[in-house]
Amino acid sequence: MIGKLMKYLNDLFWIEKFKGKNKFFLFYARVAMNGYLVFVIVSLIASMVTLNLDLFFESIFVMIFFPIIYHIIMGIHRRLHGL
């Protein structure tokens, strides 16, 4: 299960595309992936513990839109740097 999750996150954050090409982009992709994973887990646990539906919906919102914003920003950077 964890292996499938990590493979999905590696595909989602383009880890394989940056390996061997640009160390800065690879570093940023890993930081964004791990930050995303930690934020999602902590916010979902916090929303369940406090029974706060606003925090739960905010977590779902971030789970959906953070990868979209990441792809837009990193897509622009990839095109600018020719990766």
PDB file of N, CA and C in Angstrom:
ATOM      1  N   MET A   1       0.821  -1.193   0.000  1.00  0.00           N
ATOM      2  CA  MET A   1       0.000   0.000   0.000  1.00  0.00           C
ATOM      3  C   MET A   1       0.867   1.260   0.000  1.00  0.00           C
ATOM      4  N   ILE A   2       1.866   1.306   0.877  1.00  0.00           N
ATOM      5  CA  ILE A   2       2.749   2.470   0.935  1.00  0.00           C
ATOM      6  C   ILE A   2       3.543   2.591  -0.361  1.00  0.00           C
ATOM      7  N   GLY A   3       3.962   1.467  -0.918  1.00  0.00           N
ATOM      8  CA  GLY A   3       4.702   1.485  -2.179  1.00  0.00           C
ATOM      9  C   GLY A   3       3.874   2.054  -3.320  1.00  0.00           C
ATOM     10  N   LYS A   4       2.592   1.692  -3.369  1.00  0.00           N
ATOM     11  CA  LYS A   4       1.708   2.218  -4.410  1.00  0.00           C
ATOM     12  C   LYS A   4       1.481   3.714  -4.220  1.00  0.00           C
ATOM     13  N   LEU A   5       1.338   4.144  -2.958  1.00  0.00           N
ATOM     14  CA  LEU A   5       1.156   5.562  -2.671  1.00  0.00           C
ATOM     15  C   LEU A   5       2.386   6.360  -3.089  1.00  0.00           C
ATOM     16  N   MET A   6       3.568   5.862  -2.756  1.00  0.00           N
ATOM     17  CA  MET A   6       4.796   6.573  -3.122  1.00  0.00           C
ATOM     18  C   MET A   6       4.982   6.606  -4.634  1.00  0.00           C
ATOM     19  N   LYS A   7       4.630   5.524  -5.325  1.00  0.00           N
ATOM     20  CA  LYS A   7       4.724   5.520  -6.791  1.00  0.00           C
ATOM     21  C   LYS A   7       3.763   6.541  -7.381  1.00  0.00           C
ATOM     22  N   TYR A   8       2.552   6.615  -6.837  1.00  0.00           N
ATOM     23  CA  TYR A   8       1.579   7.603  -7.306  1.00  0.00           C
ATOM     24  C   TYR A   8       2.086   9.021  -7.062  1.00  0.00           C
ATOM     25  N   LEU A   9       2.627   9.275  -5.869  1.00  0.00           N
ATOM     26  CA  LEU A   9       3.138  10.612  -5.569  1.00  0.00           C
ATOM     27  C   LEU A   9       4.352  10.951  -6.424  1.00  0.00           C
ATOM     28  N   ASN A  10       5.222   9.969  -6.686  1.00  0.00           N
ATOM     29  CA  ASN A  10       6.361  10.219  -7.573  1.00  0.00           C
ATOM     30  C   ASN A  10       5.890  10.580  -8.976  1.00  0.00           C
ATOM     31  N   ASP A  11       4.851   9.921  -9.455  1.00  0.00           N
ATOM     32  CA  ASP A  11       4.298  10.256 -10.770  1.00  0.00           C
ATOM     33  C   ASP A  11       3.611  11.621 -10.746  1.00  0.00           C
ATOM     34  N   LEU A  12       2.903  11.903  -9.669  1.00  0.00           N
ATOM     35  CA  LEU A  12       2.170  13.160  -9.557  1.00  0.00           C
ATOM     36  C   LEU A  12       3.104  14.365  -9.499  1.00  0.00           C
ATOM     37  N   PHE A  13       4.234  14.215  -8.804  1.00  0.00           N
ATOM     38  CA  PHE A  13       5.161  15.333  -8.632  1.00  0.00           C
ATOM     39  C   PHE A  13       6.363  15.263  -9.572  1.00  0.00           C
ATOM     40  N   TRP A  14       6.317  14.430 -10.596  1.00  0.00           N
ATOM     41  CA  TRP A  14       7.327  14.347 -11.655  1.00  0.00           C
ATOM     42  C   TRP A  14       8.733  14.066 -11.128  1.00  0.00           C
ATOM     43  N   ILE A  15       8.864  13.213 -10.128  1.00  0.00           N
ATOM     44  CA  ILE A  15      10.178  12.913  -9.564  1.00  0.00           C
ATOM     45  C   ILE A  15      11.070  12.256 -10.613  1.00  0.00           C
ATOM     46  N   GLU A  16      10.535  11.314 -11.364  1.00  0.00           N
ATOM     47  CA  GLU A  16      11.341  10.594 -12.365  1.00  0.00           C
ATOM     48  C   GLU A  16      11.804  11.513 -13.491  1.00  0.00           C
ATOM     49  N   LYS A  17      11.008  12.509 -13.838  1.00  0.00           N
ATOM     50  CA  LYS A  17      11.377  13.416 -14.927  1.00  0.00           C
ATOM     51  C   LYS A  17      12.550  14.308 -14.559  1.00  0.00           C
ATOM     52  N   PHE A  18      12.731  14.573 -13.266  1.00  0.00           N
ATOM     53  CA  PHE A  18      13.794  15.467 -12.833  1.00  0.00           C
ATOM     54  C   PHE A  18      15.075  14.737 -12.449  1.00  0.00           C
ATOM     55  N   LYS A  19      15.036  13.420 -12.293  1.00  0.00           N
ATOM     56  CA  LYS A  19      16.233  12.674 -11.901  1.00  0.00           C
ATOM     57  C   LYS A  19      17.295  12.784 -12.986  1.00  0.00           C
ATOM     58  N   GLY A  20      18.479  13.215 -12.588  1.00  0.00           N
ATOM     59  CA  GLY A  20      19.599  13.319 -13.506  1.00  0.00           C
ATOM     60  C   GLY A  20      19.578  14.542 -14.401  1.00  0.00           C
ATOM     61  N   LYS A  21      18.558  15.389 -14.282  1.00  0.00           N
ATOM     62  CA  LYS A  21      18.480  16.563 -15.153  1.00  0.00           C
ATOM     63  C   LYS A  21      18.781  17.853 -14.405  1.00  0.00           C
ATOM     64  N   ASN A  22      18.107  18.070 -13.299  1.00  0.00           N
ATOM     65  CA  ASN A  22      18.281  19.305 -12.557  1.00  0.00           C
ATOM     66  C   ASN A  22      18.101  19.001 -11.074  1.00  0.00           C
ATOM     67  N   LYS A  23      19.167  19.207 -10.305  1.00  0.00           N
ATOM     68  CA  LYS A  23      19.113  18.873  -8.876  1.00  0.00           C
ATOM     69  C   LYS A  23      18.153  19.782  -8.112  1.00  0.00           C
ATOM     70  N   PHE A  24      18.088  21.061  -8.507  1.00  0.00           N
ATOM     71  CA  PHE A  24      17.196  21.981  -7.802  1.00  0.00           C
ATOM     72  C   PHE A  24      15.735  21.574  -7.985  1.00  0.00           C
ATOM     73  N   PHE A  25      15.335  21.261  -9.216  1.00  0.00           N
ATOM     74  CA  PHE A  25      13.955  20.852  -9.461  1.00  0.00           C
ATOM     75  C   PHE A  25      13.638  19.535  -8.763  1.00  0.00           C
ATOM     76  N   LEU A  26      14.598  18.619  -8.752  1.00  0.00           N
ATOM     77  CA  LEU A  26      14.390  17.347  -8.061  1.00  0.00           C
ATOM     78  C   LEU A  26      14.216  17.582  -6.565  1.00  0.00           C
ATOM     79  N   PHE A  27      15.055  18.454  -5.987  1.00  0.00           N
ATOM     80  CA  PHE A  27      14.950  18.783  -4.567  1.00  0.00           C
ATOM     81  C   PHE A  27      13.596  19.425  -4.264  1.00  0.00           C
ATOM     82  N   TYR A  28      13.197  20.391  -5.092  1.00  0.00           N
ATOM     83  CA  TYR A  28      11.919  21.064  -4.859  1.00  0.00           C
ATOM     84  C   TYR A  28      10.746  20.094  -5.001  1.00  0.00           C
ATOM     85  N   ALA A  29      10.824  19.207  -5.975  1.00  0.00           N
ATOM     86  CA  ALA A  29       9.742  18.233  -6.172  1.00  0.00           C
ATOM     87  C   ALA A  29       9.616  17.316  -4.960  1.00  0.00           C
ATOM     88  N   ARG A  30      10.743  16.885  -4.420  1.00  0.00           N
ATOM     89  CA  ARG A  30      10.693  16.017  -3.228  1.00  0.00           C
ATOM     90  C   ARG A  30      10.175  16.766  -2.010  1.00  0.00           C
ATOM     91  N   VAL A  31      10.599  18.025  -1.835  1.00  0.00           N
ATOM     92  CA  VAL A  31      10.110  18.823  -0.705  1.00  0.00           C
ATOM     93  C   VAL A  31       8.608  19.056  -0.835  1.00  0.00           C
ATOM     94  N   ALA A  32       8.153  19.387  -2.039  1.00  0.00           N
ATOM     95  CA  ALA A  32       6.720  19.614  -2.253  1.00  0.00           C
ATOM     96  C   ALA A  32       5.929  18.332  -2.011  1.00  0.00           C
ATOM     97  N   MET A  33       6.459  17.196  -2.468  1.00  0.00           N
ATOM     98  CA  MET A  33       5.761  15.924  -2.289  1.00  0.00           C
ATOM     99  C   MET A  33       5.654  15.571  -0.807  1.00  0.00           C
ATOM    100  N   ASN A  34       6.755  15.684  -0.080  1.00  0.00           N
ATOM    101  CA  ASN A  34       6.725  15.335   1.341  1.00  0.00           C
ATOM    102  C   ASN A  34       5.895  16.332   2.143  1.00  0.00           C
ATOM    103  N   GLY A  35       5.980  17.611   1.811  1.00  0.00           N
ATOM    104  CA  GLY A  35       5.153  18.613   2.483  1.00  0.00           C
ATOM    105  C   GLY A  35       3.679  18.382   2.245  1.00  0.00           C
ATOM    106  N   TYR A  36       3.340  18.014   1.016  1.00  0.00           N
ATOM    107  CA  TYR A  36       1.952  17.705   0.658  1.00  0.00           C
ATOM    108  C   TYR A  36       1.459  16.510   1.459  1.00  0.00           C
ATOM    109  N   LEU A  37       2.268  15.478   1.529  1.00  0.00           N
ATOM    110  CA  LEU A  37       1.887  14.264   2.246  1.00  0.00           C
ATOM    111  C   LEU A  37       1.689  14.545   3.732  1.00  0.00           C
ATOM    112  N   VAL A  38       2.617  15.268   4.353  1.00  0.00           N
ATOM    113  CA  VAL A  38       2.515  15.588   5.780  1.00  0.00           C
ATOM    114  C   VAL A  38       1.302  16.476   6.044  1.00  0.00           C
ATOM    115  N   PHE A  39       1.113  17.507   5.213  1.00  0.00           N
ATOM    116  CA  PHE A  39      -0.024  18.408   5.427  1.00  0.00           C
ATOM    117  C   PHE A  39      -1.350  17.670   5.332  1.00  0.00           C
ATOM    118  N   VAL A  40      -1.484  16.826   4.339  1.00  0.00           N
ATOM    119  CA  VAL A  40      -2.747  16.105   4.152  1.00  0.00           C
ATOM    120  C   VAL A  40      -3.024  15.189   5.337  1.00  0.00           C
ATOM    121  N   ILE A  41      -2.025  14.442   5.768  1.00  0.00           N
ATOM    122  CA  ILE A  41      -2.221  13.518   6.889  1.00  0.00           C
ATOM    123  C   ILE A  41      -2.557  14.272   8.170  1.00  0.00           C
ATOM    124  N   VAL A  42      -1.785  15.309   8.487  1.00  0.00           N
ATOM    125  CA  VAL A  42      -2.003  16.060   9.725  1.00  0.00           C
ATOM    126  C   VAL A  42      -3.356  16.769   9.702  1.00  0.00           C
ATOM    127  N   SER A  43      -3.700  17.392   8.584  1.00  0.00           N
ATOM    128  CA  SER A  43      -4.972  18.126   8.545  1.00  0.00           C
ATOM    129  C   SER A  43      -6.174  17.187   8.602  1.00  0.00           C
ATOM    130  N   LEU A  44      -6.073  16.022   7.970  1.00  0.00           N
ATOM    131  CA  LEU A  44      -7.186  15.075   8.059  1.00  0.00           C
ATOM    132  C   LEU A  44      -7.336  14.522   9.469  1.00  0.00           C
ATOM    133  N   ILE A  45      -6.218  14.221  10.126  1.00  0.00           N
ATOM    134  CA  ILE A  45      -6.287  13.746  11.513  1.00  0.00           C
ATOM    135  C   ILE A  45      -6.845  14.837  12.419  1.00  0.00           C
ATOM    136  N   ALA A  46      -6.381  16.082  12.235  1.00  0.00           N
ATOM    137  CA  ALA A  46      -6.871  17.188  13.068  1.00  0.00           C
ATOM    138  C   ALA A  46      -8.359  17.423  12.857  1.00  0.00           C
ATOM    139  N   SER A  47      -8.817  17.299  11.622  1.00  0.00           N
ATOM    140  CA  SER A  47     -10.250  17.516  11.377  1.00  0.00           C
ATOM    141  C   SER A  47     -11.095  16.402  11.984  1.00  0.00           C
ATOM    142  N   MET A  48     -10.563  15.186  12.032  1.00  0.00           N
ATOM    143  CA  MET A  48     -11.310  14.088  12.642  1.00  0.00           C
ATOM    144  C   MET A  48     -11.323  14.198  14.160  1.00  0.00           C
ATOM    145  N   VAL A  49     -10.203  14.621  14.737  1.00  0.00           N
ATOM    146  CA  VAL A  49     -10.122  14.729  16.193  1.00  0.00           C
ATOM    147  C   VAL A  49     -11.029  15.846  16.698  1.00  0.00           C
ATOM    148  N   THR A  50     -11.025  16.984  16.008  1.00  0.00           N
ATOM    149  CA  THR A  50     -11.827  18.125  16.467  1.00  0.00           C
ATOM    150  C   THR A  50     -13.250  18.111  15.921  1.00  0.00           C
ATOM    151  N   LEU A  51     -13.549  17.169  15.026  1.00  0.00           N
ATOM    152  CA  LEU A  51     -14.861  17.079  14.380  1.00  0.00           C
ATOM    153  C   LEU A  51     -15.235  18.396  13.691  1.00  0.00           C
ATOM    154  N   ASN A  52     -14.247  18.988  13.043  1.00  0.00           N
ATOM    155  CA  ASN A  52     -14.424  20.265  12.369  1.00  0.00           C
ATOM    156  C   ASN A  52     -14.592  20.019  10.873  1.00  0.00           C
ATOM    157  N   LEU A  53     -15.793  20.219  10.365  1.00  0.00           N
ATOM    158  CA  LEU A  53     -16.051  19.983   8.946  1.00  0.00           C
ATOM    159  C   LEU A  53     -15.382  21.026   8.058  1.00  0.00           C
ATOM    160  N   ASP A  54     -15.221  22.252   8.559  1.00  0.00           N
ATOM    161  CA  ASP A  54     -14.538  23.278   7.765  1.00  0.00           C
ATOM    162  C   ASP A  54     -13.099  22.871   7.480  1.00  0.00           C
ATOM    163  N   LEU A  55     -12.419  22.375   8.493  1.00  0.00           N
ATOM    164  CA  LEU A  55     -11.040  21.927   8.310  1.00  0.00           C
ATOM    165  C   LEU A  55     -10.980  20.711   7.391  1.00  0.00           C
ATOM    166  N   PHE A  56     -11.952  19.841   7.486  1.00  0.00           N
ATOM    167  CA  PHE A  56     -11.994  18.668   6.609  1.00  0.00           C
ATOM    168  C   PHE A  56     -12.155  19.083   5.146  1.00  0.00           C
ATOM    169  N   PHE A  57     -13.084  19.996   4.880  1.00  0.00           N
ATOM    170  CA  PHE A  57     -13.291  20.448   3.500  1.00  0.00           C
ATOM    171  C   PHE A  57     -12.097  21.246   2.988  1.00  0.00           C
ATOM    172  N   GLU A  58     -11.449  21.986   3.871  1.00  0.00           N
ATOM    173  CA  GLU A  58     -10.226  22.693   3.475  1.00  0.00           C
ATOM    174  C   GLU A  58      -9.133  21.696   3.103  1.00  0.00           C
ATOM    175  N   SER A  59      -9.033  20.608   3.847  1.00  0.00           N
ATOM    176  CA  SER A  59      -8.053  19.564   3.531  1.00  0.00           C
ATOM    177  C   SER A  59      -8.343  18.934   2.178  1.00  0.00           C
ATOM    178  N   ILE A  60      -9.593  18.652   1.913  1.00  0.00           N
ATOM    179  CA  ILE A  60      -9.979  18.086   0.616  1.00  0.00           C
ATOM    180  C   ILE A  60      -9.676  19.079  -0.502  1.00  0.00           C
ATOM    181  N   PHE A  61      -9.961  20.350  -0.273  1.00  0.00           N
ATOM    182  CA  PHE A  61      -9.673  21.395  -1.257  1.00  0.00           C
ATOM    183  C   PHE A  61      -8.182  21.453  -1.579  1.00  0.00           C
ATOM    184  N   VAL A  62      -7.351  21.418  -0.551  1.00  0.00           N
ATOM    185  CA  VAL A  62      -5.899  21.453  -0.758  1.00  0.00           C
ATOM    186  C   VAL A  62      -5.429  20.175  -1.440  1.00  0.00           C
ATOM    187  N   MET A  63      -6.009  19.033  -1.078  1.00  0.00           N
ATOM    188  CA  MET A  63      -5.626  17.769  -1.721  1.00  0.00           C
ATOM    189  C   MET A  63      -5.880  17.810  -3.221  1.00  0.00           C
ATOM    190  N   ILE A  64      -6.917  18.494  -3.638  1.00  0.00           N
ATOM    191  CA  ILE A  64      -7.262  18.552  -5.057  1.00  0.00           C
ATOM    192  C   ILE A  64      -6.471  19.636  -5.783  1.00  0.00           C
ATOM    193  N   PHE A  65      -6.390  20.829  -5.212  1.00  0.00           N
ATOM    194  CA  PHE A  65      -5.842  21.959  -5.954  1.00  0.00           C
ATOM    195  C   PHE A  65      -4.338  22.154  -5.819  1.00  0.00           C
ATOM    196  N   PHE A  66      -3.690  21.646  -4.783  1.00  0.00           N
ATOM    197  CA  PHE A  66      -2.239  21.796  -4.671  1.00  0.00           C
ATOM    198  C   PHE A  66      -1.506  21.134  -5.833  1.00  0.00           C
ATOM    199  N   PRO A  67      -1.837  19.896  -6.210  1.00  0.00           N
ATOM    200  CA  PRO A  67      -1.145  19.305  -7.368  1.00  0.00           C
ATOM    201  C   PRO A  67      -1.410  20.052  -8.676  1.00  0.00           C
ATOM    202  N   ILE A  68      -2.592  20.629  -8.823  1.00  0.00           N
ATOM    203  CA  ILE A  68      -2.885  21.385 -10.042  1.00  0.00           C
ATOM    204  C   ILE A  68      -2.003  22.628 -10.120  1.00  0.00           C
ATOM    205  N   ILE A  69      -1.913  23.363  -9.031  1.00  0.00           N
ATOM    206  CA  ILE A  69      -1.064  24.557  -8.991  1.00  0.00           C
ATOM    207  C   ILE A  69       0.398  24.166  -9.166  1.00  0.00           C
ATOM    208  N   TYR A  70       0.815  23.067  -8.547  1.00  0.00           N
ATOM    209  CA  TYR A  70       2.190  22.579  -8.689  1.00  0.00           C
ATOM    210  C   TYR A  70       2.500  22.279 -10.153  1.00  0.00           C
ATOM    211  N   HIS A  71       1.593  21.615 -10.846  1.00  0.00           N
ATOM    212  CA  HIS A  71       1.819  21.273 -12.254  1.00  0.00           C
ATOM    213  C   HIS A  71       1.896  22.521 -13.125  1.00  0.00           C
ATOM    214  N   ILE A  72       1.098  23.519 -12.836  1.00  0.00           N
ATOM    215  CA  ILE A  72       1.157  24.758 -13.612  1.00  0.00           C
ATOM    216  C   ILE A  72       2.503  25.444 -13.415  1.00  0.00           C
ATOM    217  N   ILE A  73       2.920  25.609 -12.162  1.00  0.00           N
ATOM    218  CA  ILE A  73       4.179  26.302 -11.874  1.00  0.00           C
ATOM    219  C   ILE A  73       5.373  25.522 -12.399  1.00  0.00           C
ATOM    220  N   MET A  74       5.435  24.232 -12.109  1.00  0.00           N
ATOM    221  CA  MET A  74       6.586  23.441 -12.558  1.00  0.00           C
ATOM    222  C   MET A  74       6.563  23.234 -14.065  1.00  0.00           C
ATOM    223  N   GLY A  75       5.401  23.207 -14.682  1.00  0.00           N
ATOM    224  CA  GLY A  75       5.327  23.117 -16.137  1.00  0.00           C
ATOM    225  C   GLY A  75       5.921  24.347 -16.796  1.00  0.00           C
ATOM    226  N   ILE A  76       5.637  25.515 -16.233  1.00  0.00           N
ATOM    227  CA  ILE A  76       6.233  26.753 -16.749  1.00  0.00           C
ATOM    228  C   ILE A  76       7.742  26.716 -16.582  1.00  0.00           C
ATOM    229  N   HIS A  77       8.221  26.287 -15.413  1.00  0.00           N
ATOM    230  CA  HIS A  77       9.666  26.215 -15.177  1.00  0.00           C
ATOM    231  C   HIS A  77      10.332  25.200 -16.090  1.00  0.00           C
ATOM    232  N   ARG A  78       9.687  24.073 -16.320  1.00  0.00           N
ATOM    233  CA  ARG A  78      10.265  23.063 -17.219  1.00  0.00           C
ATOM    234  C   ARG A  78      10.407  23.612 -18.626  1.00  0.00           C
ATOM    235  N   ARG A  79       9.419  24.345 -19.087  1.00  0.00           N
ATOM    236  CA  ARG A  79       9.493  24.919 -20.442  1.00  0.00           C
ATOM    237  C   ARG A  79      10.541  26.013 -20.523  1.00  0.00           C
ATOM    238  N   LEU A  80      10.641  26.833 -19.475  1.00  0.00           N
ATOM    239  CA  LEU A  80      11.643  27.901 -19.481  1.00  0.00           C
ATOM    240  C   LEU A  80      13.062  27.348 -19.489  1.00  0.00           C
ATOM    241  N   HIS A  81      13.281  26.257 -18.765  1.00  0.00           N
ATOM    242  CA  HIS A  81      14.618  25.680 -18.643  1.00  0.00           C
ATOM    243  C   HIS A  81      14.858  24.551 -19.630  1.00  0.00           C
ATOM    244  N   GLY A  82      13.883  24.210 -20.420  1.00  0.00           N
ATOM    245  CA  GLY A  82      14.057  23.195 -21.452  1.00  0.00           C
ATOM    246  C   GLY A  82      14.226  21.783 -20.934  1.00  0.00           C
ATOM    247  N   LEU A  83      13.527  21.435 -19.868  1.00  0.00           N
ATOM    248  CA  LEU A  83      13.631  20.078 -19.307  1.00  0.00           C
ATOM    249  C   LEU A  83      12.548  19.190 -19.842  1.00  0.00           C
TER     250      LEU A  83
END
